[in-house]
Short mmCIF file of C-alpha atoms and ligand atoms in Angstrom, two decimals:
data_model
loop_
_atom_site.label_atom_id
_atom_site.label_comp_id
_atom_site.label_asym_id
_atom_site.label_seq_id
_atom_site.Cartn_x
_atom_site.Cartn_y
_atom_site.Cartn_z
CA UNK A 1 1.19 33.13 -26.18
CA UNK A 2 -2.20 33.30 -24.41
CA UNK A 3 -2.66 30.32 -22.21
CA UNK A 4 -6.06 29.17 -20.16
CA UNK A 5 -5.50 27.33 -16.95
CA UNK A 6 -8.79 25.26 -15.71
CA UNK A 7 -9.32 24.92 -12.12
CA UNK A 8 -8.71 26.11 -8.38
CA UNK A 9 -6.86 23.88 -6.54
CA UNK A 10 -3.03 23.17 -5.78
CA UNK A 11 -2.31 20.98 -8.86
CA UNK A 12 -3.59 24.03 -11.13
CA UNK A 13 -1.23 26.79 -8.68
CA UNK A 14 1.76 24.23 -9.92
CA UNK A 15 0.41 24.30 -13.28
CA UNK A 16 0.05 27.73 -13.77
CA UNK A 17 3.60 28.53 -11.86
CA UNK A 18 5.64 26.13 -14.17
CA UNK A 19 3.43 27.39 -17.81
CA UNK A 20 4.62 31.06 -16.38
CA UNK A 21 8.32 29.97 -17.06
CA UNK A 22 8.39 29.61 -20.44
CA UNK A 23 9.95 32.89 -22.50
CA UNK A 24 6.83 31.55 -24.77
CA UNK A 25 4.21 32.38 -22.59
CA UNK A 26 2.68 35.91 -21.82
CA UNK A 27 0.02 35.97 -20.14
CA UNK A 28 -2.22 33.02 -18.34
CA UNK A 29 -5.91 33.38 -16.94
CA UNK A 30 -6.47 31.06 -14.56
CA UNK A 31 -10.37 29.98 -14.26
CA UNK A 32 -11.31 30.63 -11.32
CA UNK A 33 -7.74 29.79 -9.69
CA UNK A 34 -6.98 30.59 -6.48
CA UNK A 35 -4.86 32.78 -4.16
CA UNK A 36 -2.21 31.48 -5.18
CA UNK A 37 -2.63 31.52 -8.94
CA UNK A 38 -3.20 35.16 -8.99
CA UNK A 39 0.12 36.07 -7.28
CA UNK A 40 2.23 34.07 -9.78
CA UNK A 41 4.26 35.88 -12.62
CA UNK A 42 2.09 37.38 -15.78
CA UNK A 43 -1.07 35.35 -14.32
CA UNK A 44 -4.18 36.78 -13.06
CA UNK A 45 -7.69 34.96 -11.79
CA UNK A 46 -10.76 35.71 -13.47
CA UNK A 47 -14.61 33.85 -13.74
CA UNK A 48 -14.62 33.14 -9.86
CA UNK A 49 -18.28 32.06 -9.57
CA UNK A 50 -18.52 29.52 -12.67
CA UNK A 51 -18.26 25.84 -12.40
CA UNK A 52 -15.67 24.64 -15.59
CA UNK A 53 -17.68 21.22 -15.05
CA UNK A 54 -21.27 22.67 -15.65
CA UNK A 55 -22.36 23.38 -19.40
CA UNK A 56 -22.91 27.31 -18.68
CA UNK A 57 -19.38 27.68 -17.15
CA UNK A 58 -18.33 25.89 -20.35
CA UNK A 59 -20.05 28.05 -22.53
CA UNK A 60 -18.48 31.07 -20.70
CA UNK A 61 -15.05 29.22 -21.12
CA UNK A 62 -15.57 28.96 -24.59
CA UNK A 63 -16.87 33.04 -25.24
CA UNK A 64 -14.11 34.02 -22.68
CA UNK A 65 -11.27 31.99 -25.42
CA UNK A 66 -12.64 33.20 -27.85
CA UNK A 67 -12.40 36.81 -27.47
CA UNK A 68 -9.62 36.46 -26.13
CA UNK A 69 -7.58 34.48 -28.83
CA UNK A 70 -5.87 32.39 -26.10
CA UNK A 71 -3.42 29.74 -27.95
CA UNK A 72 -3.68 27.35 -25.54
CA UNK A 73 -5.90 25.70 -22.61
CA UNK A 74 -4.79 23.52 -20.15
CA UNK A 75 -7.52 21.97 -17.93
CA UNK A 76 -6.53 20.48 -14.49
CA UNK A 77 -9.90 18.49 -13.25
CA UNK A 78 -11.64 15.49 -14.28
CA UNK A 79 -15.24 17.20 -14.24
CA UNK A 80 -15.03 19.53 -17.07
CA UNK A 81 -12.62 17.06 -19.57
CA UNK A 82 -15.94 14.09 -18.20
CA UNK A 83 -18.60 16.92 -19.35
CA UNK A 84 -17.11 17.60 -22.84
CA UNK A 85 -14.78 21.06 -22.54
CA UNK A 86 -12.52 19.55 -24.89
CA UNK A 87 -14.87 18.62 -27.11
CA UNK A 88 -16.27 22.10 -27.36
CA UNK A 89 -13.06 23.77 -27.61
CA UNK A 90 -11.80 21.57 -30.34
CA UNK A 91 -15.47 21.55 -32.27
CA UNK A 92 -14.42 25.55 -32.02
CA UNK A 93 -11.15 25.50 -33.27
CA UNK A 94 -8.95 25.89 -30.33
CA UNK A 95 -6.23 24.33 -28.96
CA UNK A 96 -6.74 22.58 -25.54
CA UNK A 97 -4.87 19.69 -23.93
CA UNK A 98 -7.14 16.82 -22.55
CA UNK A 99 -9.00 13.79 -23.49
CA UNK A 100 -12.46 14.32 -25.50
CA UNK A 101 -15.32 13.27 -22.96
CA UNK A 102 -15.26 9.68 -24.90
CA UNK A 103 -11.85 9.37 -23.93
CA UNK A 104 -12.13 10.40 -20.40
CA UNK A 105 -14.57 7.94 -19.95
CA UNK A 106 -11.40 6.34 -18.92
CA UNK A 107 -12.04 7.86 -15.42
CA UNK A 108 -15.55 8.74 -15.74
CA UNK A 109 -17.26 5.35 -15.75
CA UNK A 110 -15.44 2.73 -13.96
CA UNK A 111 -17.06 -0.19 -15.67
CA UNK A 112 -15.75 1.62 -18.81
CA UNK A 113 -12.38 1.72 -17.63
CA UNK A 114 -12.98 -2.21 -16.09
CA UNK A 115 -13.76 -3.35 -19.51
CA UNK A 116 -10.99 -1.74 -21.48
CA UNK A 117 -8.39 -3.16 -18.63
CA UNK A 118 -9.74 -6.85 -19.57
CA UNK A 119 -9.95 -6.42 -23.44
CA UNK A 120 -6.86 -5.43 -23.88
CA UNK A 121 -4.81 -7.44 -21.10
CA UNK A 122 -3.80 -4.20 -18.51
CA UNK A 123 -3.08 -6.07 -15.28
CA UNK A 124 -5.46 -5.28 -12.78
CA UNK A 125 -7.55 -6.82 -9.67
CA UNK A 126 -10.01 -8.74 -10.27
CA UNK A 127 -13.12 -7.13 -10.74
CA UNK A 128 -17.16 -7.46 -10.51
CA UNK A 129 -19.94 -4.86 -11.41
CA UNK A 130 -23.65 -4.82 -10.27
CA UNK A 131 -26.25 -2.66 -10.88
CA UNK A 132 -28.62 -4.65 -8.37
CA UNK A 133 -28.33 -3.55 -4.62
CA UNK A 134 -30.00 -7.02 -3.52
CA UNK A 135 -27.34 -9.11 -6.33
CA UNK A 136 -24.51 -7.11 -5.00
CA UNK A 137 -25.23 -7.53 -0.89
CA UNK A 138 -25.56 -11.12 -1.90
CA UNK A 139 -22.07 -11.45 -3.52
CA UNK A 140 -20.83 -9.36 0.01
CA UNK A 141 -22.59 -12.26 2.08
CA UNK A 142 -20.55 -14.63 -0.21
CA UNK A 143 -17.54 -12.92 0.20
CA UNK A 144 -17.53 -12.30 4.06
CA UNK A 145 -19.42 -15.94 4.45
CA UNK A 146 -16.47 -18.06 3.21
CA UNK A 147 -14.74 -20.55 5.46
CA UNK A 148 -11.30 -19.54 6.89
CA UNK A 149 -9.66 -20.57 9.94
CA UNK A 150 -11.30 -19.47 13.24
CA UNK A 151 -7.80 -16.98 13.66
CA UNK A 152 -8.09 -15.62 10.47
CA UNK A 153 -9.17 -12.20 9.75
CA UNK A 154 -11.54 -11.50 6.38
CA UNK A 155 -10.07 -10.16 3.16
CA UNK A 156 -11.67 -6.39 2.97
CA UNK A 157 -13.52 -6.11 -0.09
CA UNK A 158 -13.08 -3.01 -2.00
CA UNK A 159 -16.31 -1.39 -3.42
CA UNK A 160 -15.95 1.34 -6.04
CA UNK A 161 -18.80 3.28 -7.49
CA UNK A 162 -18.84 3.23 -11.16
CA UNK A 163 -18.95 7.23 -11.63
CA UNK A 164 -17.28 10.56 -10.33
CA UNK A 165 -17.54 10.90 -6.87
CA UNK A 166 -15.24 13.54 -6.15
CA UNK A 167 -12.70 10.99 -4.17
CA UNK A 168 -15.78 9.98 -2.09
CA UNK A 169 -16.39 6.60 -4.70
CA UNK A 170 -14.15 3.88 -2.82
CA UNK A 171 -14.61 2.40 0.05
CA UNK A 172 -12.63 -0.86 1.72
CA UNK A 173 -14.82 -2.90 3.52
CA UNK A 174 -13.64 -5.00 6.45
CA UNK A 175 -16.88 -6.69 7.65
CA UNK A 176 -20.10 -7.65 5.99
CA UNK A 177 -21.65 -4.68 7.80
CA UNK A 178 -19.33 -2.32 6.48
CA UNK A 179 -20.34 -3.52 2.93
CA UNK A 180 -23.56 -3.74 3.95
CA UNK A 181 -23.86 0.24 4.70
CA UNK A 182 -22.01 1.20 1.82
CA UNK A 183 -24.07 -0.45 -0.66
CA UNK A 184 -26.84 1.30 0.96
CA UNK A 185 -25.68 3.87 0.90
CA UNK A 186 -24.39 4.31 -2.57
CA UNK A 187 -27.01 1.96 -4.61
CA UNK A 188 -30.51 2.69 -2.17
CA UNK A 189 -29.59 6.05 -1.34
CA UNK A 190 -27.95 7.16 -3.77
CA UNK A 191 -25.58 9.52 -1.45
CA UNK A 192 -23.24 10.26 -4.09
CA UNK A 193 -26.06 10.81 -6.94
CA UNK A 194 -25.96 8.61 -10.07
CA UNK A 195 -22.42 7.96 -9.38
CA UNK A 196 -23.70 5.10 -7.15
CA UNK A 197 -26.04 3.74 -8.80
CA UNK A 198 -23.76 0.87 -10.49
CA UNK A 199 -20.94 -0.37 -8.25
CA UNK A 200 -17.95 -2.54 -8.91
CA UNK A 201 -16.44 -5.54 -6.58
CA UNK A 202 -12.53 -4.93 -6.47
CA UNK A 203 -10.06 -7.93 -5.27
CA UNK A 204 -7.84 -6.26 -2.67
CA UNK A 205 -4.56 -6.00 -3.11
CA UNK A 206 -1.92 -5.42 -0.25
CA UNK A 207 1.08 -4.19 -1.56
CA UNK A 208 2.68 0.02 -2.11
CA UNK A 209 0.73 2.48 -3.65
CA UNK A 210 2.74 4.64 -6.70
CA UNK A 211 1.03 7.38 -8.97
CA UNK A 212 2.82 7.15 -12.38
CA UNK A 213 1.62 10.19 -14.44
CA UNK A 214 1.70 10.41 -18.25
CA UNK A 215 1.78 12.84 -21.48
CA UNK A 216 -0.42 10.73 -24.00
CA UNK A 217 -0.77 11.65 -27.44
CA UNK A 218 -2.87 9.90 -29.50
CA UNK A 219 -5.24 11.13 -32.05
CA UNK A 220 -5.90 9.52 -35.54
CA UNK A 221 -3.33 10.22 -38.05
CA UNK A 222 -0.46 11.13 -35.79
CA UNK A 223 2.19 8.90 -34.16
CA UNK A 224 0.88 7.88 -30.99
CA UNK A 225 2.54 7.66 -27.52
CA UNK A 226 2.18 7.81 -23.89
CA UNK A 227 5.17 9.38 -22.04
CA UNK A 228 5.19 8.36 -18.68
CA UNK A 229 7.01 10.84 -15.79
CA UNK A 230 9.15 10.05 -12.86
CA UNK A 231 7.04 8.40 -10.04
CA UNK A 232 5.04 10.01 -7.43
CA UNK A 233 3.39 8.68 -4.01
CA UNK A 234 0.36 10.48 -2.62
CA UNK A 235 -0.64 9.64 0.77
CA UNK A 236 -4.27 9.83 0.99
CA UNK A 237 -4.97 9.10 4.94
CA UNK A 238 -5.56 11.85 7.48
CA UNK A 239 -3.27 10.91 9.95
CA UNK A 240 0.52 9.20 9.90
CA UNK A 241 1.64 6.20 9.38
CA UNK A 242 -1.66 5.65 6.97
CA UNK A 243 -4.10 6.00 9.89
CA UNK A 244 -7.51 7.69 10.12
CA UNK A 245 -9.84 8.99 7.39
CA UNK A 246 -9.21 9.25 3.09
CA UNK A 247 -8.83 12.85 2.14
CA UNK A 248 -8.33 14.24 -0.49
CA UNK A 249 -4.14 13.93 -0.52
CA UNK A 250 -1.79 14.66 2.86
CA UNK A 251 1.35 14.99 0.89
CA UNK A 252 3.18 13.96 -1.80
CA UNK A 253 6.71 12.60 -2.64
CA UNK A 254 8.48 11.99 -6.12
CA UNK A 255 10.55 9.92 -7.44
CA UNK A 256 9.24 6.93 -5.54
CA UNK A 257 12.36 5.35 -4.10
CA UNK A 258 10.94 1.77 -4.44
CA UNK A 259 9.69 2.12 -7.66
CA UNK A 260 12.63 0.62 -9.19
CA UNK A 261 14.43 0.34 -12.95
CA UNK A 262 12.72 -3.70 -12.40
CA UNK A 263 9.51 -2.10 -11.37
CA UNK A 264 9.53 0.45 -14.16
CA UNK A 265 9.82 -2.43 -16.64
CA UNK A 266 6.80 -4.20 -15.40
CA UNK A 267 4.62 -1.29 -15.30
CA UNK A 268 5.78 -0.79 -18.90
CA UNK A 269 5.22 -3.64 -20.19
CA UNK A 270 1.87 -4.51 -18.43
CA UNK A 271 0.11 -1.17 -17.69
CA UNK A 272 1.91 1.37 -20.14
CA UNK A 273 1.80 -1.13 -23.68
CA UNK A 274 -1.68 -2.52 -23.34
CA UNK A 275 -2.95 0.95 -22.48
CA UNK A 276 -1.54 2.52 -25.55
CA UNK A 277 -3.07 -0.54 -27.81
CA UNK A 278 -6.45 0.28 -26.27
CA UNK A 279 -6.61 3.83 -26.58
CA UNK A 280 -5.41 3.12 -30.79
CA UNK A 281 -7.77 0.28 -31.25
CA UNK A 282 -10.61 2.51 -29.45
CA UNK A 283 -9.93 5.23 -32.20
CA UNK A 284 -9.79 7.68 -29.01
CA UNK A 285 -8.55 11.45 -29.69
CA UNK A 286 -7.22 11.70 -26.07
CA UNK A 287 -4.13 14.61 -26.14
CA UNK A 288 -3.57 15.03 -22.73
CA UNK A 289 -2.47 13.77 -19.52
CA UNK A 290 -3.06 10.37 -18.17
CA UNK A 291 -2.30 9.28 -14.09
CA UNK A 292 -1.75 5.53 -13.35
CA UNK A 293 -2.82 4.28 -10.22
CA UNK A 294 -0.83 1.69 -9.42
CA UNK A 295 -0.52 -1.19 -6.34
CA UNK A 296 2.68 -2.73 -6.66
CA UNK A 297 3.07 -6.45 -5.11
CA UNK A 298 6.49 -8.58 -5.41
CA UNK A 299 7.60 -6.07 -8.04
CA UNK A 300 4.49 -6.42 -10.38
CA UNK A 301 2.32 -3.87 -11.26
CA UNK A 302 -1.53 -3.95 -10.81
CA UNK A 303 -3.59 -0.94 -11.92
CA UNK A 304 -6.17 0.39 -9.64
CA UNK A 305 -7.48 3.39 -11.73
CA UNK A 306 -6.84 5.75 -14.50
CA UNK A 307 -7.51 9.18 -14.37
CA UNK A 308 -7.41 11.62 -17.41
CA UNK A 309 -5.76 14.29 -15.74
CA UNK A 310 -2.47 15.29 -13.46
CA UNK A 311 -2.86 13.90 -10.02
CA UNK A 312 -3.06 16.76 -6.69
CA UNK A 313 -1.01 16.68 -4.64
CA UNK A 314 1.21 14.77 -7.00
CA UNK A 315 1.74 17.58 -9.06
CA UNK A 316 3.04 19.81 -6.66
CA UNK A 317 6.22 17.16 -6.12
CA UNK A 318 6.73 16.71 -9.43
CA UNK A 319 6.64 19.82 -11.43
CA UNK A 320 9.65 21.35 -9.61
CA UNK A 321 11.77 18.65 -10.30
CA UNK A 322 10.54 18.93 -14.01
CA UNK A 323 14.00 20.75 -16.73
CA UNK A 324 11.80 21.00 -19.32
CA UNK A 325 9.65 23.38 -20.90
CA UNK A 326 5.94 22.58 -19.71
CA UNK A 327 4.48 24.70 -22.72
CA UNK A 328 6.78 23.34 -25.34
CA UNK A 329 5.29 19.95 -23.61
CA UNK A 330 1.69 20.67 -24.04
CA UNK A 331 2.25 22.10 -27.85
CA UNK A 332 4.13 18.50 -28.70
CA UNK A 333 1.46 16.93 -27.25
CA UNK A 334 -1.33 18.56 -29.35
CA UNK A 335 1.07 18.29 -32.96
CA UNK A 336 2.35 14.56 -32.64
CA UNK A 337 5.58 15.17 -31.74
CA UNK A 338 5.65 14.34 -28.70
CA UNK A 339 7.91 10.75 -29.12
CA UNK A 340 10.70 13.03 -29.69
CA UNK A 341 10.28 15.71 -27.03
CA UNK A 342 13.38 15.44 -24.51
CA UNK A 343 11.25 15.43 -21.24
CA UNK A 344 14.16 15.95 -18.42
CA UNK A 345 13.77 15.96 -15.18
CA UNK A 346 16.19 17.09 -12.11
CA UNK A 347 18.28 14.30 -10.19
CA UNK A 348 17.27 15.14 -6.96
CA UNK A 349 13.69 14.17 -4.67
CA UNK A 350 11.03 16.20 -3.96
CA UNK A 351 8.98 16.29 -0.86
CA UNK A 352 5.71 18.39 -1.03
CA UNK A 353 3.35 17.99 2.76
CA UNK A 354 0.19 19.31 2.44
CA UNK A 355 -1.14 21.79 5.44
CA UNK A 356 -4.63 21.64 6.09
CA UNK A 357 -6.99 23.07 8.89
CA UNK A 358 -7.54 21.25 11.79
CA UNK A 359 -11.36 19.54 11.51
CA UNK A 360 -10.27 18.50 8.02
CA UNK A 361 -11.87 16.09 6.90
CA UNK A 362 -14.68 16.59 8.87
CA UNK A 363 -15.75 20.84 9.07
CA UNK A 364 -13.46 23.35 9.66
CA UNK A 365 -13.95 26.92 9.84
CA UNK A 366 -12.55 28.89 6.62
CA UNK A 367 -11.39 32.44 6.45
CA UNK A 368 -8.43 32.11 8.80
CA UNK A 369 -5.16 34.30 7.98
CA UNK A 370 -2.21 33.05 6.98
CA UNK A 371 1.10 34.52 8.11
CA UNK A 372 4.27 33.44 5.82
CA UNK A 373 7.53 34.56 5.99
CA UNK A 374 8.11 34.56 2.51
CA UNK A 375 11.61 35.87 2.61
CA UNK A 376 12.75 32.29 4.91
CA UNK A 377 11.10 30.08 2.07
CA UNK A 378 12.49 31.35 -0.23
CA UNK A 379 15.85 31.36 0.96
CA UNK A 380 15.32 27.84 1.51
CA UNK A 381 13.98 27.21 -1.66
CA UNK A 382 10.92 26.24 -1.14
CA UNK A 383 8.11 26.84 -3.10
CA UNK A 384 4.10 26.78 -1.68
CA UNK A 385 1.39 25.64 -3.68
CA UNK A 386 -1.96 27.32 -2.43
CA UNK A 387 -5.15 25.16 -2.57
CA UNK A 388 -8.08 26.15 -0.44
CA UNK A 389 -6.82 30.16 0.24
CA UNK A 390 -8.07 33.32 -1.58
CA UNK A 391 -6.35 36.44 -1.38
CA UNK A 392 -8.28 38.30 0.96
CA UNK A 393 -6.23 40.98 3.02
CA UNK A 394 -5.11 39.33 6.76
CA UNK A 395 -2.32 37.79 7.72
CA UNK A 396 0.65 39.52 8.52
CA UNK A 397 4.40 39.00 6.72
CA UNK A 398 2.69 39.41 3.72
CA UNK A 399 0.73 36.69 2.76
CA UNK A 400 -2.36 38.25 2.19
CA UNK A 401 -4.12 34.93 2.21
CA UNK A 402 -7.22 33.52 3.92
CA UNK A 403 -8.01 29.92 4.14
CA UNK A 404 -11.54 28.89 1.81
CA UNK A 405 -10.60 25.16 2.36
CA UNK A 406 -9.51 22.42 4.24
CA UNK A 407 -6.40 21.40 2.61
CA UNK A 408 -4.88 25.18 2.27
CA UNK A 409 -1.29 24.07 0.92
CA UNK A 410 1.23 22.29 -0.10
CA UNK A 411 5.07 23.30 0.47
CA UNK A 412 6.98 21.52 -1.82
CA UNK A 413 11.13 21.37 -1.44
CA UNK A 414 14.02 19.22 -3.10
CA UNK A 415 16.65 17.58 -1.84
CA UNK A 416 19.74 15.37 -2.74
CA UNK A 417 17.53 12.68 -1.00
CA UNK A 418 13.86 11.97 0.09
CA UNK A 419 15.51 12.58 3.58
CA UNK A 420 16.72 15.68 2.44
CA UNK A 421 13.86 16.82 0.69
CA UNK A 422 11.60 15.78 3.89
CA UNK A 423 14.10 17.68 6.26
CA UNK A 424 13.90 21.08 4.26
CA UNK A 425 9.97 20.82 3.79
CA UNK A 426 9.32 20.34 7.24
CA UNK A 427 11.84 23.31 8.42
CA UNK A 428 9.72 25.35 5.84
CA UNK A 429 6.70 24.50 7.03
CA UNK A 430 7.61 26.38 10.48
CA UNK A 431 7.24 29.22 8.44
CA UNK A 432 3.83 29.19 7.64
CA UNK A 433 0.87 29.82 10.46
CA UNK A 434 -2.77 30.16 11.05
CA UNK A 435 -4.87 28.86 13.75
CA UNK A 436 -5.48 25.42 13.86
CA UNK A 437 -3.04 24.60 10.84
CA UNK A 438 -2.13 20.88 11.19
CA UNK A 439 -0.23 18.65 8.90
CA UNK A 440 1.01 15.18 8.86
CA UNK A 441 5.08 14.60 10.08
CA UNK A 442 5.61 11.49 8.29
CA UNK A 443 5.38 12.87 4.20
CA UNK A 444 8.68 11.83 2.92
CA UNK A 445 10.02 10.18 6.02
CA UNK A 446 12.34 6.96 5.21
CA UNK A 447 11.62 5.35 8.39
CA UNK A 448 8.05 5.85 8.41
CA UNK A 449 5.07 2.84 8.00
CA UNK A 450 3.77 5.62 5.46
CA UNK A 451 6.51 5.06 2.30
CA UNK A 452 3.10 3.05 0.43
CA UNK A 453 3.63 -0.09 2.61
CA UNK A 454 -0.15 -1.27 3.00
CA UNK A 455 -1.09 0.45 6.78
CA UNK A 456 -4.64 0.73 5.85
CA UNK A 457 -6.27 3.35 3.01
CA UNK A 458 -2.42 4.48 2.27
CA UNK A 459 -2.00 1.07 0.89
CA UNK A 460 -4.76 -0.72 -0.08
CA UNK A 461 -6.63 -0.14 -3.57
CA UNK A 462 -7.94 2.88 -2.17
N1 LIG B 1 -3.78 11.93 -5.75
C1 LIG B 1 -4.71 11.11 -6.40
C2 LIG B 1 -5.40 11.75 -7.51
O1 LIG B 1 -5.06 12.83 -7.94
O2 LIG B 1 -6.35 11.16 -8.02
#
């Protein structure tokens, strides 16, 4: 089999890398992929200068398929399943796995996603949309103006722009200045483009973050099911301990020792159920994957966000610990049978930091070469997801890789335990160098404030 993998970053390296163990699959194209992709078993890169998420790259998606007879396509971001690739390819007569843009409206439009949590009883924060900037600075006075005990600090108010902002769209306000700017910033002048233009109010929640990812197949006619995965944490700050800016993802750890069998049965129950009702009484064609993000306070579940897709860097802990057949997966999603596929995963913990370039978030320079002693990894079984590297000559022991991004990695190991896991990743990780590589110590660490407990954007709605 043929297979298409959409996108360039370290969930799409892990995606590619598990689709290249199946006997089924031959050969995989990865659009553009990365430096990674292209050094991974029957796989090579191709299209580098497209955008998936634009309606030219789609079109030369589409041609590319096409002529090529690929069997499948797997796409990893939200911007090309938002901009209708799945339509396309379906409307064509090809198999891809992904919501249709109606469906991933889901992520796409948060006062979409608001209203389908109410209608059909998800549990959720409370939640307020305005498309006025004077109406919504008004509600922030309100907020920040109520009476509370001279020792008491504010509740932060969360403030989410309604579109995709490319992880740039929430923002936790602790003063009525803070809310003040943002609104400004996102409604007036309109810094992240249309996406700002309506905004949503968001009660905060204290409590630990978990990432629940799903296969979902439901499409009319066939038996419809979400299939939810062993948990995952992400741990979005910059710094340990859950200090410093949001980034894009500083690590990732799965299963999520808290998340527990009680847990489990909540977030059945009141995320997972209502969810599926929606998505049948909505008539949606969504055949893909779903990611739950959840706050969990005294055991119950409270969903933050969907988004149509894997999460990054959650994929990178979870698809090593995954004993099934990721291809066999997709297909079952597509033909209905996926209530009966025997998803199986490995009893151990998986541990996956992610190694960026000092600067990150902020600029860094790119083009730096990475050195990787390959041989060490791998004898400690540890397996590197590249992100922002291309293949580019430099480096010495073989890598051949130079950084084009902030976060450049992830090295993802198991273990019998999360302390286990975290011990081997972080011994790996001394086998990896480039100038000004940095990384946070605390991914996986049982002791540390960063397991989800709320320490600022690692656990609070963000
Ligand atoms: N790690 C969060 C996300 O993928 O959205």
């Amino acid at each position: 089999m043929k297979i298409l993998v959409i996108g360039s970053g370290g969930r799409e390296h892990a995606l590619v890398w598990k689709l290249a163990q199946s006997k089924k699959v031959e050969k995989i194209w990865a659009a553009p992929g990365n430096g990674g992709t292209s050094g991974e078993d029957k796989t090579e890169n191709f299209l580098m200068d497209i955008d998936p998420g634009d309606i030219e790259g789609q079109k030369i998606l589409l041609d590319f398929a096409q002529k090529e007879k690929i069997d499948l396509t797997v796409v990893g971001p939200e911007t090309p399943l938002a901009a209708g690739i799945v339509d396309k390819f379906r409307a064509a007569g090809l198999a891809i796995v992904g919501p249709d843009s109606k469906a991933a409206r889901l992520e796409s439009s948060k006062v979409f996603s608001n209203t389908f949590m109410n209608h059909y009883g998800v549990r959720a924060p409370k939640r307020k949309n305005f498309s006025d900037p004077a109406a919504a600075i008004e509600y922030a006075q309100g907020h920040f103006g109520k009476k509370r005990r001279a020792d008491e600090t504010p509740v932060p108010l969360v403030i989410k722009a309604d579109g995709l902002a490319s992880g740039k769209g929430v923002v936790i306000a602790g003063t009525l200045d803070e809310a003040k700017e943002c609104l400004s910033s996102f409604m007036k002048k309109s810094s992240l483009g249309s996406a700002g233009k309506n905004i949503l109010f968001e009660e905060f929640i204290e409590g630990r973050e978990v990432s629940v990812m799903a296969a979902v197949s439901v499409s009319p006619g066939k038996k419809p099911v979400i299939k939810p995965f062993i948990s995952a944490r992400d741990h979005k700050s910059r710094f340990e301990g859950g200090k410093g800016p949001n980034t894009g993802g500083m690590g990732a750890i799965a299963p999520v020792p808290d998340f527990t069998a009680r847990i489990q049965k909540d977030f059945a129950n009141a995320i997972v159920a209502p969810t599926l009702k929606g998505m049948i009484a909505e008539n949606m064609d969504y055949r893909g994957f779903i990611f739950f993000g959840l706050m969990v306070k005294d055991d119950q579940c409270y969903l933050l966000e969907y988004n149509v897709r894997l999460g990054d860097p959650e994929t990178q802990a979870l698809l090593p610990l995954l004993d099934s057949d990721f291809y066999e997966l997709c297909l079952s999603i597509l033909d209905g049978s996926l209530s009966s596929f025997n998803l199986k995963w490995k009893k151990e913990f998986s541990c996956a930091p992610v190694v960026v370039v000092s600067g990150y978030p902020g600029s860094y320079p790119k083009g730096l070469p990475v050195a990787m002693n390959t041989t060490r990894l791998e004898k400690l079984g540890a397996k590197v997801f590249v992100a922002g590297a291309q293949r580019g000559g430099g480096g010495h022991l073989g890598s051949g890789l130079r950084t084009s991004g902030g976060r450049v990695l992830a090295v993802s190991c198991l273990g019998a335990d999360q302390s286990e896991a975290h011990r081997r990743a972080y011994e790996a990780l001394g086998f990896i160098n480039f100038e000004g590589m940095d990384y946070r110590k605390d991914i996986g660490k049982a002791s540390s404030a960063d397991n989800g407990k709320a320490d600022g954007s690692d656990g609070g709605n963000g």
